[in-house]
C-alpha cells in the first residue's frame, strides 16, 4: 500500500467539460447549466475538505439532492471524464500499481470508486478528486458507509491524503503441519511507533475490506513459489541459507518504496527471510 498522487487537472473544469459534452437539447444539460455557480461552490468546498483531510465531515448539499438524476447522469465507466481520469491516474502513479486496486493490492482496478459515495453525494459524482480506481470486490465491500458506527471515525484510508507510515504494521507468522507450511497475517503496532489514530484507521480499513483473510488466501497461492525460491538453492548448511536470506531482505527493502512498506507480498517474503520457523522448514527439505 502506497500513497497516491491526486489528479493534477482542475476538477471543476473537468466537470464543466463533461456538462458541455452533453447534447445541447437535453434536459440534463439545461438543468446542469442552471446550477453551475452552485456546483462551483460545491467543488471549492470539497477541495477545502480534501486539503484538510477531513472529507468524512463534509455534508451532502441541497443542490446535489435536488439535481441528483442530472448529476449522476454524468457518471459512467465509459464517460470521457472517467476514462481520461483513469489514464492520468495510472500515468502519474508508480507502474507497480498500474491497474492494481490500492485498497487491497490484490486485484485488477476494474472499477472507479467514489471516496464519498455518489448516491449520497451526487454533486461529487465526477469530481476527479473523489475518484479512485479499485477492484469490484473492494468497491462492493466499501459500500456507502464512510463512518464507523463504533468509533465515529472514517472507515477507509484515503490514499491521496492519509500519509501512510513507513513503520511495519503488517506481519506474517509461519506454521508447519504435515510437512506443509502456511503463512498467517496479522496487524500489530510494536512499541506504538505508529500514531494511534493512524493505526486505528489502518485496523478499520483492514476490517472493512477483510484484508487479513484475503491476504491469507493469497499466501496459499504464493507460498509454493516462495518455498521453491529457497529450495532450488539446495543449501548445504545454515550459513549458506543465512547469506541467501540476507539477499532477500535487501531485495524486499528495495521493493518497498514502489510496492509499499506494508505490501502483502513484501511482508511475506521479508518475514520468510527473518523467520526461524521458515528457516527450519527449508533446511529440513534440503537435508
PDB file of C-alpha atoms in Angstrom:
ATOM      1  CA  UNK A   1       0.000   0.000   0.000  1.00  0.00           C
ATOM      2  CA  UNK A   2       1.360   3.378  -1.003  1.00  0.00           C
ATOM      3  CA  UNK A   3       0.265   6.983  -1.094  1.00  0.00           C
ATOM      4  CA  UNK A   4      -1.025   8.056  -4.494  1.00  0.00           C
ATOM      5  CA  UNK A   5      -0.794  11.293  -6.442  1.00  0.00           C
ATOM      6  CA  UNK A   6      -4.029  13.253  -6.766  1.00  0.00           C
ATOM      7  CA  UNK A   7      -5.327  14.285 -10.173  1.00  0.00           C
ATOM      8  CA  UNK A   8      -3.475  17.328 -11.481  1.00  0.00           C
ATOM      9  CA  UNK A   9      -6.319  18.655 -13.612  1.00  0.00           C
ATOM     10  CA  UNK A  10      -8.705  21.241 -12.187  1.00  0.00           C
ATOM     11  CA  UNK A  11     -11.676  19.155 -11.102  1.00  0.00           C
ATOM     12  CA  UNK A  12     -14.311  21.825 -11.709  1.00  0.00           C
ATOM     13  CA  UNK A  13     -13.001  22.495 -15.216  1.00  0.00           C
ATOM     14  CA  UNK A  14     -13.291  18.760 -15.852  1.00  0.00           C
ATOM     15  CA  UNK A  15     -16.877  18.861 -14.551  1.00  0.00           C
ATOM     16  CA  UNK A  16     -17.809  21.764 -16.838  1.00  0.00           C
ATOM     17  CA  UNK A  17     -16.284  19.965 -19.816  1.00  0.00           C
ATOM     18  CA  UNK A  18     -18.385  16.899 -19.015  1.00  0.00           C
ATOM     19  CA  UNK A  19     -21.528  19.032 -18.885  1.00  0.00           C
ATOM     20  CA  UNK A  20     -20.653  20.697 -22.193  1.00  0.00           C
ATOM     21  CA  UNK A  21     -20.217  17.319 -23.879  1.00  0.00           C
ATOM     22  CA  UNK A  22     -23.899  16.596 -23.286  1.00  0.00           C
ATOM     23  CA  UNK A  23     -26.369  17.090 -26.126  1.00  0.00           C
ATOM     24  CA  UNK A  24     -27.369  20.763 -26.319  1.00  0.00           C
ATOM     25  CA  UNK A  25     -31.063  19.864 -26.447  1.00  0.00           C
ATOM     26  CA  UNK A  26     -31.001  17.544 -23.442  1.00  0.00           C
ATOM     27  CA  UNK A  27     -32.917  18.489 -20.325  1.00  0.00           C
ATOM     28  CA  UNK A  28     -29.990  17.283 -18.203  1.00  0.00           C
ATOM     29  CA  UNK A  29     -27.608  19.768 -19.803  1.00  0.00           C
ATOM     30  CA  UNK A  30     -30.034  22.655 -19.319  1.00  0.00           C
ATOM     31  CA  UNK A  31     -30.545  21.605 -15.717  1.00  0.00           C
ATOM     32  CA  UNK A  32     -26.799  21.368 -15.032  1.00  0.00           C
ATOM     33  CA  UNK A  33     -26.011  24.696 -16.694  1.00  0.00           C
ATOM     34  CA  UNK A  34     -28.596  26.345 -14.462  1.00  0.00           C
ATOM     35  CA  UNK A  35     -26.707  25.283 -11.301  1.00  0.00           C
ATOM     36  CA  UNK A  36     -23.146  25.927 -12.486  1.00  0.00           C
ATOM     37  CA  UNK A  37     -22.362  28.557  -9.814  1.00  0.00           C
ATOM     38  CA  UNK A  38     -23.778  26.380  -7.040  1.00  0.00           C
ATOM     39  CA  UNK A  39     -21.718  23.454  -8.291  1.00  0.00           C
ATOM     40  CA  UNK A  40     -18.580  25.583  -8.348  1.00  0.00           C
ATOM     41  CA  UNK A  41     -19.167  26.337  -4.669  1.00  0.00           C
ATOM     42  CA  UNK A  42     -19.563  22.589  -4.019  1.00  0.00           C
ATOM     43  CA  UNK A  43     -16.264  21.832  -5.718  1.00  0.00           C
ATOM     44  CA  UNK A  44     -14.484  24.580  -3.768  1.00  0.00           C
ATOM     45  CA  UNK A  45     -15.912  23.164  -0.545  1.00  0.00           C
ATOM     46  CA  UNK A  46     -14.812  19.648  -1.469  1.00  0.00           C
ATOM     47  CA  UNK A  47     -11.268  20.806  -2.248  1.00  0.00           C
ATOM     48  CA  UNK A  48     -11.027  22.596   1.109  1.00  0.00           C
ATOM     49  CA  UNK A  49     -12.035  19.429   2.957  1.00  0.00           C
ATOM     50  CA  UNK A  50      -9.773  17.322   0.729  1.00  0.00           C
ATOM     51  CA  UNK A  51      -6.784  19.534   1.544  1.00  0.00           C
ATOM     52  CA  UNK A  52      -7.645  19.386   5.251  1.00  0.00           C
ATOM     53  CA  UNK A  53      -8.057  15.597   5.043  1.00  0.00           C
ATOM     54  CA  UNK A  54     -11.488  15.601   6.656  1.00  0.00           C
ATOM     55  CA  UNK A  55     -13.845  14.653   3.835  1.00  0.00           C
ATOM     56  CA  UNK A  56     -15.803  12.437   6.208  1.00  0.00           C
ATOM     57  CA  UNK A  57     -17.325  15.519   7.878  1.00  0.00           C
ATOM     58  CA  UNK A  58     -18.453  17.052   4.570  1.00  0.00           C
ATOM     59  CA  UNK A  59     -22.249  17.292   4.382  1.00  0.00           C
ATOM     60  CA  UNK A  60     -24.249  16.488   1.277  1.00  0.00           C
ATOM     61  CA  UNK A  61     -25.868  19.548  -0.286  1.00  0.00           C
ATOM     62  CA  UNK A  62     -29.387  20.509  -1.221  1.00  0.00           C
ATOM     63  CA  UNK A  63     -28.357  21.235  -4.810  1.00  0.00           C
ATOM     64  CA  UNK A  64     -26.958  17.719  -5.072  1.00  0.00           C
ATOM     65  CA  UNK A  65     -30.196  16.112  -3.925  1.00  0.00           C
ATOM     66  CA  UNK A  66     -32.463  18.367  -5.999  1.00  0.00           C
ATOM     67  CA  UNK A  67     -30.485  17.679  -9.196  1.00  0.00           C
ATOM     68  CA  UNK A  68     -29.376  14.146  -8.360  1.00  0.00           C
ATOM     69  CA  UNK A  69     -30.502  12.455 -11.575  1.00  0.00           C
ATOM     70  CA  UNK A  70     -28.805  15.013 -13.808  1.00  0.00           C
ATOM     71  CA  UNK A  71     -25.577  14.865 -11.790  1.00  0.00           C
ATOM     72  CA  UNK A  72     -25.471  11.068 -11.691  1.00  0.00           C
ATOM     73  CA  UNK A  73     -26.107  11.070 -15.434  1.00  0.00           C
ATOM     74  CA  UNK A  74     -22.611  12.499 -15.909  1.00  0.00           C
ATOM     75  CA  UNK A  75     -21.029   9.361 -14.490  1.00  0.00           C
ATOM     76  CA  UNK A  76     -20.490   6.036 -16.204  1.00  0.00           C
ATOM     77  CA  UNK A  77     -17.457   3.817 -16.651  1.00  0.00           C
ATOM     78  CA  UNK A  78     -17.441   4.775 -20.332  1.00  0.00           C
ATOM     79  CA  UNK A  79     -17.804   8.509 -19.760  1.00  0.00           C
ATOM     80  CA  UNK A  80     -14.935  10.567 -21.181  1.00  0.00           C
ATOM     81  CA  UNK A  81     -14.298  12.254 -17.838  1.00  0.00           C
ATOM     82  CA  UNK A  82     -13.810   8.869 -16.130  1.00  0.00           C
ATOM     83  CA  UNK A  83     -11.702   7.368 -18.917  1.00  0.00           C
ATOM     84  CA  UNK A  84      -9.463  10.442 -19.073  1.00  0.00           C
ATOM     85  CA  UNK A  85      -9.096  10.482 -15.296  1.00  0.00           C
ATOM     86  CA  UNK A  86      -8.043   6.814 -15.231  1.00  0.00           C
ATOM     87  CA  UNK A  87      -5.421   7.424 -17.941  1.00  0.00           C
ATOM     88  CA  UNK A  88      -3.923  10.306 -15.963  1.00  0.00           C
ATOM     89  CA  UNK A  89      -4.097   8.385 -12.681  1.00  0.00           C
ATOM     90  CA  UNK A  90      -2.192   5.351 -13.971  1.00  0.00           C
ATOM     91  CA  UNK A  91       0.310   7.533 -15.832  1.00  0.00           C
ATOM     92  CA  UNK A  92       1.283   9.587 -12.771  1.00  0.00           C
ATOM     93  CA  UNK A  93       1.389   6.781 -10.195  1.00  0.00           C
ATOM     94  CA  UNK A  94       4.048   4.023  -9.955  1.00  0.00           C
ATOM     95  CA  UNK A  95       3.974   1.309 -12.613  1.00  0.00           C
ATOM     96  CA  UNK A  96       3.831  -1.265  -9.828  1.00  0.00           C
ATOM     97  CA  UNK A  97       0.265  -0.052  -9.253  1.00  0.00           C
ATOM     98  CA  UNK A  98      -0.696   0.036 -12.926  1.00  0.00           C
ATOM     99  CA  UNK A  99      -4.299  -1.173 -12.941  1.00  0.00           C
ATOM    100  CA  UNK A 100      -3.953  -2.544  -9.400  1.00  0.00           C
ATOM    101  CA  UNK A 101      -6.523  -1.839  -6.682  1.00  0.00           C
ATOM    102  CA  UNK A 102      -4.870   0.329  -3.986  1.00  0.00           C
ATOM    103  CA  UNK A 103      -7.382  -0.741  -1.312  1.00  0.00           C
ATOM    104  CA  UNK A 104      -6.317  -4.407  -1.337  1.00  0.00           C
ATOM    105  CA  UNK A 105      -3.259  -4.544  -3.676  1.00  0.00           C
ATOM    106  CA  UNK A 106      -4.547  -7.928  -4.829  1.00  0.00           C
ATOM    107  CA  UNK A 107      -6.872  -7.443  -7.783  1.00  0.00           C
ATOM    108  CA  UNK A 108      -7.320  -5.526 -11.009  1.00  0.00           C
ATOM    109  CA  UNK A 109      -8.689  -1.994 -10.610  1.00  0.00           C
ATOM    110  CA  UNK A 110     -11.593  -2.722 -12.944  1.00  0.00           C
ATOM    111  CA  UNK A 111     -13.973  -0.126 -11.461  1.00  0.00           C
ATOM    112  CA  UNK A 112     -13.781   3.523 -10.426  1.00  0.00           C
ATOM    113  CA  UNK A 113     -14.771   4.079  -6.822  1.00  0.00           C
ATOM    114  CA  UNK A 114     -16.113   7.218  -5.143  1.00  0.00           C
ATOM    115  CA  UNK A 115     -14.448   8.245  -1.893  1.00  0.00           C
ATOM    116  CA  UNK A 116     -17.685   9.987  -0.918  1.00  0.00           C
ATOM    117  CA  UNK A 117     -20.422   7.711  -2.341  1.00  0.00           C
ATOM    118  CA  UNK A 118     -22.152   9.191  -5.370  1.00  0.00           C
ATOM    119  CA  UNK A 119     -25.659   8.179  -4.234  1.00  0.00           C
ATOM    120  CA  UNK A 120     -25.342  10.255  -1.070  1.00  0.00           C
ATOM    121  CA  UNK A 121     -23.122  12.933  -2.646  1.00  0.00           C
ATOM    122  CA  UNK A 122     -24.256  13.177  -6.302  1.00  0.00           C
ATOM    123  CA  UNK A 123     -22.667  16.633  -6.556  1.00  0.00           C
ATOM    124  CA  UNK A 124     -19.252  14.901  -6.499  1.00  0.00           C
ATOM    125  CA  UNK A 125     -20.117  12.052  -8.886  1.00  0.00           C
ATOM    126  CA  UNK A 126     -17.472  13.209 -11.376  1.00  0.00           C
ATOM    127  CA  UNK A 127     -15.213  15.263  -9.123  1.00  0.00           C
ATOM    128  CA  UNK A 128     -11.869  13.723 -10.070  1.00  0.00           C
ATOM    129  CA  UNK A 129     -10.541  14.247  -6.534  1.00  0.00           C
ATOM    130  CA  UNK A 130     -13.387  11.993  -5.386  1.00  0.00           C
ATOM    131  CA  UNK A 131     -12.474   9.154  -7.769  1.00  0.00           C
ATOM    132  CA  UNK A 132     -10.058   6.268  -7.301  1.00  0.00           C
ATOM    133  CA  UNK A 133      -9.681   3.113  -9.446  1.00  0.00           C
ATOM    134  CA  UNK A 134     -10.386  -0.018  -7.391  1.00  0.00           C
ATOM    135  CA  UNK A 135     -11.389  -3.641  -7.887  1.00  0.00           C
ATOM    136  CA  UNK A 136     -15.054  -4.575  -7.947  1.00  0.00           C
ATOM    137  CA  UNK A 137     -14.625  -6.610  -4.742  1.00  0.00           C
ATOM    138  CA  UNK A 138     -13.352  -3.655  -2.714  1.00  0.00           C
ATOM    139  CA  UNK A 139     -15.902  -1.335  -4.331  1.00  0.00           C
ATOM    140  CA  UNK A 140     -18.664  -3.649  -3.152  1.00  0.00           C
ATOM    141  CA  UNK A 141     -17.206  -4.078   0.342  1.00  0.00           C
ATOM    142  CA  UNK A 142     -16.829  -0.324   0.850  1.00  0.00           C
ATOM    143  CA  UNK A 143     -20.454   0.390   0.001  1.00  0.00           C
ATOM    144  CA  UNK A 144     -21.906   3.747   1.008  1.00  0.00           C
ATOM    145  CA  UNK A 145     -20.663   3.732   4.605  1.00  0.00           C
ATOM    146  CA  UNK A 146     -17.902   6.245   5.346  1.00  0.00           C
ATOM    147  CA  UNK A 147     -18.169   6.471   9.149  1.00  0.00           C
ATOM    148  CA  UNK A 148     -17.564   3.577  11.553  1.00  0.00           C
ATOM    149  CA  UNK A 149     -20.564   3.247  13.883  1.00  0.00           C
ATOM    150  CA  UNK A 150     -18.404   2.257  16.875  1.00  0.00           C
ATOM    151  CA  UNK A 151     -15.583   4.815  16.685  1.00  0.00           C
ATOM    152  CA  UNK A 152     -17.403   7.558  14.791  1.00  0.00           C
ATOM    153  CA  UNK A 153     -14.284   7.842  12.589  1.00  0.00           C
ATOM    154  CA  UNK A 154     -13.847   7.213   8.869  1.00  0.00           C
ATOM    155  CA  UNK A 155     -13.601   3.590   7.812  1.00  0.00           C
ATOM    156  CA  UNK A 156     -11.314   3.786   4.792  1.00  0.00           C
ATOM    157  CA  UNK A 157      -7.804   5.059   4.125  1.00  0.00           C
ATOM    158  CA  UNK A 158      -7.692   7.928   1.651  1.00  0.00           C
ATOM    159  CA  UNK A 159      -4.559   7.135  -0.341  1.00  0.00           C
ATOM    160  CA  UNK A 160      -4.341  10.704  -1.598  1.00  0.00           C
ATOM    161  CA  UNK A 161      -4.402  12.442   1.774  1.00  0.00           C
ATOM    162  CA  UNK A 162      -3.704   9.984   4.614  1.00  0.00           C
ATOM    163  CA  UNK A 163       0.075   9.765   4.995  1.00  0.00           C
ATOM    164  CA  UNK A 164       0.902   6.082   5.330  1.00  0.00           C
ATOM    165  CA  UNK A 165       3.610   5.126   7.838  1.00  0.00           C
ATOM    166  CA  UNK A 166       6.878   3.525   6.786  1.00  0.00           C
ATOM    167  CA  UNK A 167       6.917   1.566  10.041  1.00  0.00           C
ATOM    168  CA  UNK A 168       5.804  -2.047   9.796  1.00  0.00           C
ATOM    169  CA  UNK A 169       2.283  -2.882  10.962  1.00  0.00           C
ATOM    170  CA  UNK A 170       1.594  -5.981   8.828  1.00  0.00           C
ATOM    171  CA  UNK A 171       3.226  -9.213   9.999  1.00  0.00           C
ATOM    172  CA  UNK A 172       3.323 -12.867   8.965  1.00  0.00           C
ATOM    173  CA  UNK A 173       3.671 -15.921  11.194  1.00  0.00           C
ATOM    174  CA  UNK A 174       4.581 -19.278   9.668  1.00  0.00           C
ATOM    175  CA  UNK A 175       3.012 -22.560  10.772  1.00  0.00           C
ATOM    176  CA  UNK A 176       4.206 -26.033   9.754  1.00  0.00           C
ATOM    177  CA  UNK A 177       1.866 -29.017   9.713  1.00  0.00           C
ATOM    178  CA  UNK A 178       2.247 -32.405   7.983  1.00  0.00           C
ATOM    179  CA  UNK A 179       5.339 -31.162   6.136  1.00  0.00           C
ATOM    180  CA  UNK A 180       3.388 -28.194   4.721  1.00  0.00           C
ATOM    181  CA  UNK A 181       3.961 -24.565   5.638  1.00  0.00           C
ATOM    182  CA  UNK A 182       1.295 -21.881   5.993  1.00  0.00           C
ATOM    183  CA  UNK A 183       1.507 -18.091   6.300  1.00  0.00           C
ATOM    184  CA  UNK A 184      -0.840 -16.226   8.632  1.00  0.00           C
ATOM    185  CA  UNK A 185      -1.083 -12.418   8.559  1.00  0.00           C
ATOM    186  CA  UNK A 186      -1.828 -10.152  11.483  1.00  0.00           C
ATOM    187  CA  UNK A 187      -1.640  -6.467  12.418  1.00  0.00           C
ATOM    188  CA  UNK A 188       0.456  -5.075  15.232  1.00  0.00           C
ATOM    189  CA  UNK A 189       1.714  -1.677  16.340  1.00  0.00           C
ATOM    190  CA  UNK A 190       5.012  -2.544  18.027  1.00  0.00           C
ATOM    191  CA  UNK A 191       6.012  -0.086  20.755  1.00  0.00           C
ATOM    192  CA  UNK A 192       3.285   2.273  19.453  1.00  0.00           C
ATOM    193  CA  UNK A 193       5.675   3.529  16.768  1.00  0.00           C
ATOM    194  CA  UNK A 194       2.694   4.383  14.573  1.00  0.00           C
ATOM    195  CA  UNK A 195       0.406   7.230  15.559  1.00  0.00           C
ATOM    196  CA  UNK A 196      -2.562   5.743  17.429  1.00  0.00           C
ATOM    197  CA  UNK A 197      -5.149   7.472  15.221  1.00  0.00           C
ATOM    198  CA  UNK A 198      -3.458   6.268  12.044  1.00  0.00           C
ATOM    199  CA  UNK A 199      -3.096   2.723  13.332  1.00  0.00           C
ATOM    200  CA  UNK A 200      -6.781   2.657  14.292  1.00  0.00           C
ATOM    201  CA  UNK A 201      -7.651   3.803  10.773  1.00  0.00           C
ATOM    202  CA  UNK A 202      -5.474   1.012   9.345  1.00  0.00           C
ATOM    203  CA  UNK A 203      -7.336  -1.514  11.523  1.00  0.00           C
ATOM    204  CA  UNK A 204     -10.719  -0.196  10.351  1.00  0.00           C
ATOM    205  CA  UNK A 205      -9.590  -0.279   6.728  1.00  0.00           C
ATOM    206  CA  UNK A 206      -8.374  -3.870   7.054  1.00  0.00           C
ATOM    207  CA  UNK A 207     -11.635  -4.865   8.712  1.00  0.00           C
ATOM    208  CA  UNK A 208     -13.783  -3.091   6.112  1.00  0.00           C
ATOM    209  CA  UNK A 209     -12.076  -4.910   3.224  1.00  0.00           C
ATOM    210  CA  UNK A 210     -11.441  -8.214   5.076  1.00  0.00           C
ATOM    211  CA  UNK A 211      -7.785  -7.887   4.115  1.00  0.00           C
ATOM    212  CA  UNK A 212      -6.180 -10.305   6.568  1.00  0.00           C
ATOM    213  CA  UNK A 213      -8.348 -13.187   5.355  1.00  0.00           C
ATOM    214  CA  UNK A 214      -7.800 -12.190   1.729  1.00  0.00           C
ATOM    215  CA  UNK A 215      -4.022 -11.989   2.260  1.00  0.00           C
ATOM    216  CA  UNK A 216      -4.064 -15.426   3.927  1.00  0.00           C
ATOM    217  CA  UNK A 217      -5.828 -16.880   0.882  1.00  0.00           C
ATOM    218  CA  UNK A 218      -3.396 -15.177  -1.492  1.00  0.00           C
ATOM    219  CA  UNK A 219      -0.475 -16.548   0.513  1.00  0.00           C
ATOM    220  CA  UNK A 220      -1.706 -20.097  -0.109  1.00  0.00           C
ATOM    221  CA  UNK A 221      -1.097 -19.487  -3.820  1.00  0.00           C
ATOM    222  CA  UNK A 222       2.214 -17.682  -3.233  1.00  0.00           C
ATOM    223  CA  UNK A 223       3.789 -19.991  -0.658  1.00  0.00           C
ATOM    224  CA  UNK A 224       4.843 -22.639  -3.200  1.00  0.00           C
ATOM    225  CA  UNK A 225       6.768 -20.068  -5.233  1.00  0.00           C
ATOM    226  CA  UNK A 226       8.338 -18.680  -2.067  1.00  0.00           C
ATOM    227  CA  UNK A 227       9.340 -22.141  -0.853  1.00  0.00           C
ATOM    228  CA  UNK A 228      10.824 -23.081  -4.237  1.00  0.00           C
ATOM    229  CA  UNK A 229      12.822 -19.847  -4.305  1.00  0.00           C
ATOM    230  CA  UNK A 230      14.758 -21.223  -1.328  1.00  0.00           C
ATOM    231  CA  UNK A 231      14.658 -24.951  -2.093  1.00  0.00           C
ATOM    232  CA  UNK A 232      16.241 -24.526  -5.523  1.00  0.00           C
ATOM    233  CA  UNK A 233      19.356 -23.108  -3.805  1.00  0.00           C
ATOM    234  CA  UNK A 234      19.952 -26.573  -2.290  1.00  0.00           C
ATOM    235  CA  UNK A 235      21.642 -25.250   0.853  1.00  0.00           C
ATOM    236  CA  UNK A 236      24.317 -27.476   2.350  1.00  0.00           C
ATOM    237  CA  UNK A 237      24.497 -25.573   5.638  1.00  0.00           C
ATOM    238  CA  UNK A 238      22.860 -22.813   7.679  1.00  0.00           C
ATOM    239  CA  UNK A 239      25.497 -20.232   6.690  1.00  0.00           C
ATOM    240  CA  UNK A 240      24.523 -20.576   3.029  1.00  0.00           C
ATOM    241  CA  UNK A 241      20.866 -20.181   3.987  1.00  0.00           C
ATOM    242  CA  UNK A 242      21.594 -17.047   6.017  1.00  0.00           C
ATOM    243  CA  UNK A 243      23.535 -15.461   3.163  1.00  0.00           C
ATOM    244  CA  UNK A 244      20.675 -16.081   0.721  1.00  0.00           C
ATOM    245  CA  UNK A 245      18.066 -14.816   3.219  1.00  0.00           C
ATOM    246  CA  UNK A 246      20.108 -11.629   3.664  1.00  0.00           C
ATOM    247  CA  UNK A 247      19.925 -11.033  -0.100  1.00  0.00           C
ATOM    248  CA  UNK A 248      16.144 -11.470   0.032  1.00  0.00           C
ATOM    249  CA  UNK A 249      15.915  -8.907   2.811  1.00  0.00           C
ATOM    250  CA  UNK A 250      17.916  -6.409   0.755  1.00  0.00           C
ATOM    251  CA  UNK A 251      15.701  -7.024  -2.279  1.00  0.00           C
ATOM    252  CA  UNK A 252      12.487  -6.537  -0.304  1.00  0.00           C
ATOM    253  CA  UNK A 253      13.780  -3.272   1.132  1.00  0.00           C
ATOM    254  CA  UNK A 254      14.496  -2.112  -2.415  1.00  0.00           C
ATOM    255  CA  UNK A 255      10.920  -3.023  -3.426  1.00  0.00           C
ATOM    256  CA  UNK A 256       9.292  -1.223  -0.506  1.00  0.00           C
ATOM    257  CA  UNK A 257       9.238   2.344  -1.915  1.00  0.00           C
ATOM    258  CA  UNK A 258       7.440   1.167  -5.062  1.00  0.00           C
ATOM    259  CA  UNK A 259       5.152  -1.530  -3.664  1.00  0.00           C
ATOM    260  CA  UNK A 260       4.672  -0.156  -0.156  1.00  0.00           C
ATOM    261  CA  UNK A 261       6.305  -0.687   3.206  1.00  0.00           C
ATOM    262  CA  UNK A 262       3.458  -2.997   4.237  1.00  0.00           C
ATOM    263  CA  UNK A 263       2.596  -4.584   0.900  1.00  0.00           C
ATOM    264  CA  UNK A 264       1.342  -8.148   1.435  1.00  0.00           C
ATOM    265  CA  UNK A 265       3.996  -9.746  -0.810  1.00  0.00           C
ATOM    266  CA  UNK A 266       6.881  -7.644   0.509  1.00  0.00           C
ATOM    267  CA  UNK A 267       5.947  -8.605   4.061  1.00  0.00           C
ATOM    268  CA  UNK A 268       5.514 -12.282   3.161  1.00  0.00           C
ATOM    269  CA  UNK A 269       8.989 -12.535   1.615  1.00  0.00           C
ATOM    270  CA  UNK A 270      10.610 -10.327   4.254  1.00  0.00           C
ATOM    271  CA  UNK A 271       9.049 -12.387   7.048  1.00  0.00           C
ATOM    272  CA  UNK A 272      10.236 -15.616   5.452  1.00  0.00           C
ATOM    273  CA  UNK A 273      13.781 -14.291   5.308  1.00  0.00           C
ATOM    274  CA  UNK A 274      13.739 -13.463   9.029  1.00  0.00           C
ATOM    275  CA  UNK A 275      11.671 -16.395  10.366  1.00  0.00           C
ATOM    276  CA  UNK A 276      13.300 -19.223  12.321  1.00  0.00           C
ATOM    277  CA  UNK A 277      10.240 -21.394  11.591  1.00  0.00           C
ATOM    278  CA  UNK A 278      10.624 -20.867   7.839  1.00  0.00           C
ATOM    279  CA  UNK A 279      14.396 -21.459   8.042  1.00  0.00           C
ATOM    280  CA  UNK A 280      13.958 -24.734   9.923  1.00  0.00           C
ATOM    281  CA  UNK A 281      11.334 -25.864   7.416  1.00  0.00           C
ATOM    282  CA  UNK A 282      13.504 -25.120   4.350  1.00  0.00           C
ATOM    283  CA  UNK A 283      16.629 -26.695   5.847  1.00  0.00           C
ATOM    284  CA  UNK A 284      14.628 -29.823   6.673  1.00  0.00           C
ATOM    285  CA  UNK A 285      13.709 -30.110   2.980  1.00  0.00           C
ATOM    286  CA  UNK A 286      17.348 -29.685   1.963  1.00  0.00           C
ATOM    287  CA  UNK A 287      18.691 -32.322   4.341  1.00  0.00           C
TER     288      UNK A 287
END
